mmCIF file of C-alpha atoms in Angstrom:
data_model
loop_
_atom_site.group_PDB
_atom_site.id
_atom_site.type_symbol
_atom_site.label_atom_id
_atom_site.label_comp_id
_atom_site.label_asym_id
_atom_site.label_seq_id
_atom_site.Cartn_x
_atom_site.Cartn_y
_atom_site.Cartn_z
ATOM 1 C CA UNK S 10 -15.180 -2.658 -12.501
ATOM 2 C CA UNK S 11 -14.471 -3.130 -8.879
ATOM 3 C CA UNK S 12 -15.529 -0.521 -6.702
ATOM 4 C CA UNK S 13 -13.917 2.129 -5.171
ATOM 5 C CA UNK S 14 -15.259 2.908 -2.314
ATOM 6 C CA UNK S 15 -17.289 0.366 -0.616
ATOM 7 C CA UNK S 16 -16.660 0.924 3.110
ATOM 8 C CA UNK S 17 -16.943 4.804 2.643
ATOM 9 C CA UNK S 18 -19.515 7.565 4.536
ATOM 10 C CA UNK S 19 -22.013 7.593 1.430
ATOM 11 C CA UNK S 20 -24.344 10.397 0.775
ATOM 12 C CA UNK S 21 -27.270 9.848 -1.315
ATOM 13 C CA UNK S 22 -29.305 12.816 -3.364
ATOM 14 C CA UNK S 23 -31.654 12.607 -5.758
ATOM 15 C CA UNK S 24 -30.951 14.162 -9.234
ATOM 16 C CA UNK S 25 -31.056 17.571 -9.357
ATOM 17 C CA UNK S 26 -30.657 18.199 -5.926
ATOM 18 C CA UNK S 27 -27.736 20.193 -4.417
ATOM 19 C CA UNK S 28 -24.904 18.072 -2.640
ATOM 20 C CA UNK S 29 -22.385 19.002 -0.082
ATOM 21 C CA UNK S 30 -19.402 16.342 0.657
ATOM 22 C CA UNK S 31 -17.063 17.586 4.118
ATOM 23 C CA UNK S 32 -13.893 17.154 4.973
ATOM 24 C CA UNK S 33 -11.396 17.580 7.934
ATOM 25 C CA UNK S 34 -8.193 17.967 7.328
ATOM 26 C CA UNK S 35 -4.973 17.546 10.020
ATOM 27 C CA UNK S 36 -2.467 19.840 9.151
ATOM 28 C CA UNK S 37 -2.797 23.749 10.380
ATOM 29 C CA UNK S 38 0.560 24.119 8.156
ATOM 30 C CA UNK S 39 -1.406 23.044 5.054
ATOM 31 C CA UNK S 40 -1.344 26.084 2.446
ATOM 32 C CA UNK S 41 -3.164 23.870 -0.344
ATOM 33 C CA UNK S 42 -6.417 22.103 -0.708
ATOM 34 C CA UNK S 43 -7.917 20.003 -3.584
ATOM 35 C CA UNK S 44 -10.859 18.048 -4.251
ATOM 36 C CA UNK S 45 -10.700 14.715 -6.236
ATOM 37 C CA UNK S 46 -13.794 12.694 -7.878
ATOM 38 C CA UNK S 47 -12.557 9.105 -8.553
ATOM 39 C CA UNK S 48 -14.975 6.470 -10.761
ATOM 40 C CA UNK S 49 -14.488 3.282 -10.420
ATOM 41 C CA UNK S 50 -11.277 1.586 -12.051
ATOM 42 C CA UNK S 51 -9.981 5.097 -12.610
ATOM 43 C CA UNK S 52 -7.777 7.126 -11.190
ATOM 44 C CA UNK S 53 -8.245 10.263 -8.881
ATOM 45 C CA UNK S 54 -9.888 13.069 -11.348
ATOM 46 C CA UNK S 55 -9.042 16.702 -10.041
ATOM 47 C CA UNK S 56 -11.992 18.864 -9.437
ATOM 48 C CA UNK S 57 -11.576 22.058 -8.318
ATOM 49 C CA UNK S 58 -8.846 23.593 -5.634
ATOM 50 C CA UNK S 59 -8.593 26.304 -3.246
ATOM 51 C CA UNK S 60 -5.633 28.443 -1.673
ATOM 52 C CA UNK S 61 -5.288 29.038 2.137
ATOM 53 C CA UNK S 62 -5.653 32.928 1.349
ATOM 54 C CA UNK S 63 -8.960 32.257 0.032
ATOM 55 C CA UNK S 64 -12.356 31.146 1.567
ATOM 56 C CA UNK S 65 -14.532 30.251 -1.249
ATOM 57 C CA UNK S 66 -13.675 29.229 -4.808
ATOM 58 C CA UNK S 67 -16.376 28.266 -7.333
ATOM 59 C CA UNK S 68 -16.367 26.421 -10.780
ATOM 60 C CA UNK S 69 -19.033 25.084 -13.201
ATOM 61 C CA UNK S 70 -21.178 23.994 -10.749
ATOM 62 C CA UNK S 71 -18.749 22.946 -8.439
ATOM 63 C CA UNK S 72 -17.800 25.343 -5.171
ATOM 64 C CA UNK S 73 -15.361 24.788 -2.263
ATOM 65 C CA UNK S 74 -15.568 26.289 1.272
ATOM 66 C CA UNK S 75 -12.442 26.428 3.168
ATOM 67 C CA UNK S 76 -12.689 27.371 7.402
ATOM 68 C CA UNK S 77 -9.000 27.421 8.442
ATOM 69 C CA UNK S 78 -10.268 28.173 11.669
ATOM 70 C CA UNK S 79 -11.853 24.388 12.030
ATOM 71 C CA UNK S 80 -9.674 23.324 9.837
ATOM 72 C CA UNK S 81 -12.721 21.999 7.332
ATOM 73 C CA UNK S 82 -13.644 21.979 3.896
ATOM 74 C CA UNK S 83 -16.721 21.269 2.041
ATOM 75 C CA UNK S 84 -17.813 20.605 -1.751
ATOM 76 C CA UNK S 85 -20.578 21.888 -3.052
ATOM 77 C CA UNK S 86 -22.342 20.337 -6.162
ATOM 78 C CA UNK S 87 -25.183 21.954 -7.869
ATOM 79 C CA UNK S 88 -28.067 20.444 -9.571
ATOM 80 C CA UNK S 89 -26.152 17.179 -8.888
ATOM 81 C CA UNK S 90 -26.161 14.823 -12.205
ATOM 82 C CA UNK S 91 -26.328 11.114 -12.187
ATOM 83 C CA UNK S 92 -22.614 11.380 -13.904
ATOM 84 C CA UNK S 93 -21.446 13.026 -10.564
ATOM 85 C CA UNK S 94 -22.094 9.497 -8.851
ATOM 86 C CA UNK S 95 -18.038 8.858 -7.721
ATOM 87 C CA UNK S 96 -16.200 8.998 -4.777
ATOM 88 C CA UNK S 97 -15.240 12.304 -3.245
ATOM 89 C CA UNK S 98 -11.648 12.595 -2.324
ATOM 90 C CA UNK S 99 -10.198 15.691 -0.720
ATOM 91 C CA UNK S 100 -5.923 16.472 -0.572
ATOM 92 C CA UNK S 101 -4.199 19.207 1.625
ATOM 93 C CA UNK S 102 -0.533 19.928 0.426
ATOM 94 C CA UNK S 103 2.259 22.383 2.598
ATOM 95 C CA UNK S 104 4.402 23.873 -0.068
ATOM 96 C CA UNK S 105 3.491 21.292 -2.886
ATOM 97 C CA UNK S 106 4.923 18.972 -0.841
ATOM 98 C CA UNK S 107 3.209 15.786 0.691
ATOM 99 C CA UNK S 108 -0.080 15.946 -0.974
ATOM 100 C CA UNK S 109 -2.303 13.644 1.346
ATOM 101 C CA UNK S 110 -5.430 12.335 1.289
ATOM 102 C CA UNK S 111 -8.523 12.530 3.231
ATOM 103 C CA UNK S 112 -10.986 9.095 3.739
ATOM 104 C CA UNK S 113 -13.221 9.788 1.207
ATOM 105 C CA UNK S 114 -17.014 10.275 0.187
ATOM 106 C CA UNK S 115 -19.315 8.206 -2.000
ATOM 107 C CA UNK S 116 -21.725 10.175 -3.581
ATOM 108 C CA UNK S 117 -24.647 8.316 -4.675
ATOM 109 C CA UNK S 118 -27.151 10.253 -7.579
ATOM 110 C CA UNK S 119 -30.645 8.935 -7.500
ATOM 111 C CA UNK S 120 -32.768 9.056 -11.181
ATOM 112 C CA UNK I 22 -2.328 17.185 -23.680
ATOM 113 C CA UNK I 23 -1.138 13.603 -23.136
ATOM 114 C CA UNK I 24 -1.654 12.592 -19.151
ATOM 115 C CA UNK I 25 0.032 10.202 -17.138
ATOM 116 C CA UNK I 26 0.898 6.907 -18.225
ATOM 117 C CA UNK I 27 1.326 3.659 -16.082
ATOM 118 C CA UNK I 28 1.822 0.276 -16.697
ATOM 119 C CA UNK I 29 1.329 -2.568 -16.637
ATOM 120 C CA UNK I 30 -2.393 -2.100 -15.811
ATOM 121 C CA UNK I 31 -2.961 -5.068 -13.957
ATOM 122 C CA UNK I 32 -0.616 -8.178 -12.360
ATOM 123 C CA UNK I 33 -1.382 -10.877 -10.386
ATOM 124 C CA UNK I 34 1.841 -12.688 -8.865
ATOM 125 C CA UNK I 35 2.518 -15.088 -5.693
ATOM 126 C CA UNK I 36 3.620 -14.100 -2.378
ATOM 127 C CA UNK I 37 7.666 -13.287 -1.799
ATOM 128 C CA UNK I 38 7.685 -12.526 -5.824
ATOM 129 C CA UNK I 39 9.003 -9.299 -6.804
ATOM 130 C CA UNK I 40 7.004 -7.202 -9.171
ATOM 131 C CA UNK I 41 7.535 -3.811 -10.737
ATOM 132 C CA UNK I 42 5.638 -1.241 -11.914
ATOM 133 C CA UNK I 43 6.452 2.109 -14.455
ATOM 134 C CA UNK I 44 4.801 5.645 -15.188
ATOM 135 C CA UNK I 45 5.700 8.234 -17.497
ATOM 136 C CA UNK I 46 4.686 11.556 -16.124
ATOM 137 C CA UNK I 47 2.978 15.010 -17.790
ATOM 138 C CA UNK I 48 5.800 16.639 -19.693
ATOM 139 C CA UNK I 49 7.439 19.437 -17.935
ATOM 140 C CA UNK I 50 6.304 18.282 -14.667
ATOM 141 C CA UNK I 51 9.159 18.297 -12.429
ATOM 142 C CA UNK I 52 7.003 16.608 -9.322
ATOM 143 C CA UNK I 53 6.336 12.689 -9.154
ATOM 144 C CA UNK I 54 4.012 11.039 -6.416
ATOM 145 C CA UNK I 55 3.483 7.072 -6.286
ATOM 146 C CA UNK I 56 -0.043 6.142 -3.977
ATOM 147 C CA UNK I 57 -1.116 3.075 -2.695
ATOM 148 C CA UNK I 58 -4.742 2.898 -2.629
ATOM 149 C CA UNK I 59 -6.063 -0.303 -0.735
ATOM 150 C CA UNK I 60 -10.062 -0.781 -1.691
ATOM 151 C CA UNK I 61 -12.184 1.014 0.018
ATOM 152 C CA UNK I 62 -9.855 3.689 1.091
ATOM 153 C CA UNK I 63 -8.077 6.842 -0.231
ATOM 154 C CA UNK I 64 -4.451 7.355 -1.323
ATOM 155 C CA UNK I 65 -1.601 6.789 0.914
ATOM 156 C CA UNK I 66 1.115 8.837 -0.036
ATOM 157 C CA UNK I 67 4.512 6.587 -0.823
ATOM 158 C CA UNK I 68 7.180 8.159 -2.705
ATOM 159 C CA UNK I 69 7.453 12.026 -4.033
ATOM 160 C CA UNK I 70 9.858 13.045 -6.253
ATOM 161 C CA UNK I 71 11.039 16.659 -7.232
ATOM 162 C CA UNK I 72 13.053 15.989 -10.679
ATOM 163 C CA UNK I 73 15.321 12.976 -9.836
ATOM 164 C CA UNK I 74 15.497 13.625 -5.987
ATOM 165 C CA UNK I 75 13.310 12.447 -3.517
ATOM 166 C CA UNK I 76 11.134 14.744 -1.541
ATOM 167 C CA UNK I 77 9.329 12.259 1.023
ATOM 168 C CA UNK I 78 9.302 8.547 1.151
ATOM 169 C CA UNK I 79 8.656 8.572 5.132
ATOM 170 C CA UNK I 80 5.865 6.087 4.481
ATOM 171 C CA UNK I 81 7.716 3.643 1.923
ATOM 172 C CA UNK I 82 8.203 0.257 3.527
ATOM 173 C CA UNK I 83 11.793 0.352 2.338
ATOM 174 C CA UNK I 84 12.773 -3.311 3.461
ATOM 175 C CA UNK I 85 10.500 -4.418 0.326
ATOM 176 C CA UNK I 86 9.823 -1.145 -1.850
ATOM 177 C CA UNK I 87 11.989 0.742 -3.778
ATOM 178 C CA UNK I 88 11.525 3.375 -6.269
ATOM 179 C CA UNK I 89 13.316 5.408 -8.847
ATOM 180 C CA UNK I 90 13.168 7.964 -10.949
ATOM 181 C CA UNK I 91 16.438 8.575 -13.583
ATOM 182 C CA UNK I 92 16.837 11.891 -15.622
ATOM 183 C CA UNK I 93 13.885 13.117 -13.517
ATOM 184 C CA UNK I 94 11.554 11.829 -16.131
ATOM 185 C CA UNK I 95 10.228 8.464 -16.234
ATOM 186 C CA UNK I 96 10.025 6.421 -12.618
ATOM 187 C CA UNK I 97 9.819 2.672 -11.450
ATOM 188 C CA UNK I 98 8.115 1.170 -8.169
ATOM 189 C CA UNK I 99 9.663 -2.098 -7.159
ATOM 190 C CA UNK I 100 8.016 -4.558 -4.480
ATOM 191 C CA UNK I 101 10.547 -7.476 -3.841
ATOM 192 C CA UNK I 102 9.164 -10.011 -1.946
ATOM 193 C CA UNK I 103 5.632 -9.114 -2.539
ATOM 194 C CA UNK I 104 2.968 -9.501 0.849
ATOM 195 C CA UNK I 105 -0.354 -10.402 0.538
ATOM 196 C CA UNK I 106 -1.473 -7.411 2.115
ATOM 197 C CA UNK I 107 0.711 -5.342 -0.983
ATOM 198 C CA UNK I 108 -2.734 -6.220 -2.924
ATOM 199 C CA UNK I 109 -4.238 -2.645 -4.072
ATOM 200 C CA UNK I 110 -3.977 -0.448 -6.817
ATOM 201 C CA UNK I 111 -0.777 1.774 -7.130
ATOM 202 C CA UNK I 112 -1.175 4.808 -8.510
ATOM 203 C CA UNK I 113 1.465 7.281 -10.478
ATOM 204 C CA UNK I 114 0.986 11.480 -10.438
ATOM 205 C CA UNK I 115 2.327 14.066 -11.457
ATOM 206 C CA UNK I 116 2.567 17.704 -11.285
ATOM 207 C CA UNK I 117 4.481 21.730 -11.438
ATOM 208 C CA UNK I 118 5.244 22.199 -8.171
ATOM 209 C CA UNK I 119 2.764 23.993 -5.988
ATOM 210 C CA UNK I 120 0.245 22.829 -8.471
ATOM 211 C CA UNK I 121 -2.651 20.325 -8.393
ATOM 212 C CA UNK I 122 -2.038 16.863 -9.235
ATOM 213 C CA UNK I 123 -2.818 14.682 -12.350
ATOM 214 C CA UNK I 124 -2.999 10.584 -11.889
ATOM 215 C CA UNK I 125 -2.778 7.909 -13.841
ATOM 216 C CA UNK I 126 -5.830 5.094 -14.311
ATOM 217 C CA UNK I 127 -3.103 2.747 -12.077
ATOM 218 C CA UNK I 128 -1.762 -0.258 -11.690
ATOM 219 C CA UNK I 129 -3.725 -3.242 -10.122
ATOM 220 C CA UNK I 130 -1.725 -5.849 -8.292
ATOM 221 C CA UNK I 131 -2.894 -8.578 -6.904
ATOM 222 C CA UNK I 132 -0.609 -11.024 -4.719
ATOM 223 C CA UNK I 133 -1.988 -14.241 -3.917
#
């Protein structure tokens, strides 16, 4: 299928290796954060997603870092599989409402 | 748990025709988002819908789109007269408000 995310930042790790995707996001009003992994000819798949009250969350291998303060946000993937090869999406929302996008990351997972 | 269903999943049509596309959110979700996702780029935010009302559509060209949703279930995205540059992939979510966000696989138009 065509590919999502050809003129993205791409970040390349070998397999098993530990990744980290960033993100900066624009609103200081934004209460909301989630991260998205999207394979090509698919839509957006949710990963994992944080609240502005909190400043880590972690999942199955997965963990997000919010820093209101900077207003940034990381992804963390541990002992990154070549099935984790995607693009990296990440969404701030105010209130549910207006759930917005950041550029994107393509991760790359090297055999 | 059945997801989000759009359709058709792709359509290729000329310039200054009109095209239209459908989704059928998550049951029970009361929140409806239409993207536009132009290659190599994320989402862009179009249309939300809470039930049958619309939330935001500050970024919906409205001189060629239109959307709908009736009975707060089921919603249409209309594009009459298609642009060239209305080539990407239109996607449909869905979610409880406050909530994270489930998407359809999308629609794929292509205007030539």
């Amino acid at each position: 299928g065509e590919s999502v995310g050809l003129h993205l930042p791409t970040l390349s790790v070998q397999e098993g290796d530990n990744s980290i995707i960033n993100c900066a996001y624009s609103n200081s009003a934004s209460d909301y954060f989630i991260w998205y992994k999207q394979e090509s000819g698919k839509g957006p798949q949710f990963i994992i997603d944080i609240r502005s009250n909190m400043d880590k969350r972690q999942g199955q291998r997965v963990t997000v870092l919010l820093n209101k303060t900077v207003k940034h946000l990381s992804l963390q993937i541990a002992a990154t599989q070549p099935g984790d090869s995607a693009v990296y999406f990440c969404a701030e929302t105010n209130a549910g409402n207006m759930l917005t996008f950041g550029g994107g990351t393509r991760l790359m997972v090297k055999p | 748990e059945a997801g989000v269903a759009q359709s058709p999943r792709y359509k290729i049509i000329e310039k200054r025709q009109s095209v239209a596309f459908w989704c059928n959110p998550i049951s029970g979700h009361a929140t409806l988002y239409w993207y536009q996702q132009i290659l190599g780029q994320g989402p862009k935010l179009l249309i939300q819908f809470q039930n049958n009302g619309v939330v935001d559509d500050s970024q919906l060209p409205k001189d060629r789109f239109s959307a709908e949703r009736l009975k707060g279930v089921d919603s249409t995205l209309k594009i009459q007269p298609a642009k060239l540059e209305d080539s990407a992939v239109y996607l449909c979510a869905s979610s409880r408000q406050g909530f994270e966000a489930f998407f359809g696989q999308g629609t794929r138009l292509t205007v030539v």
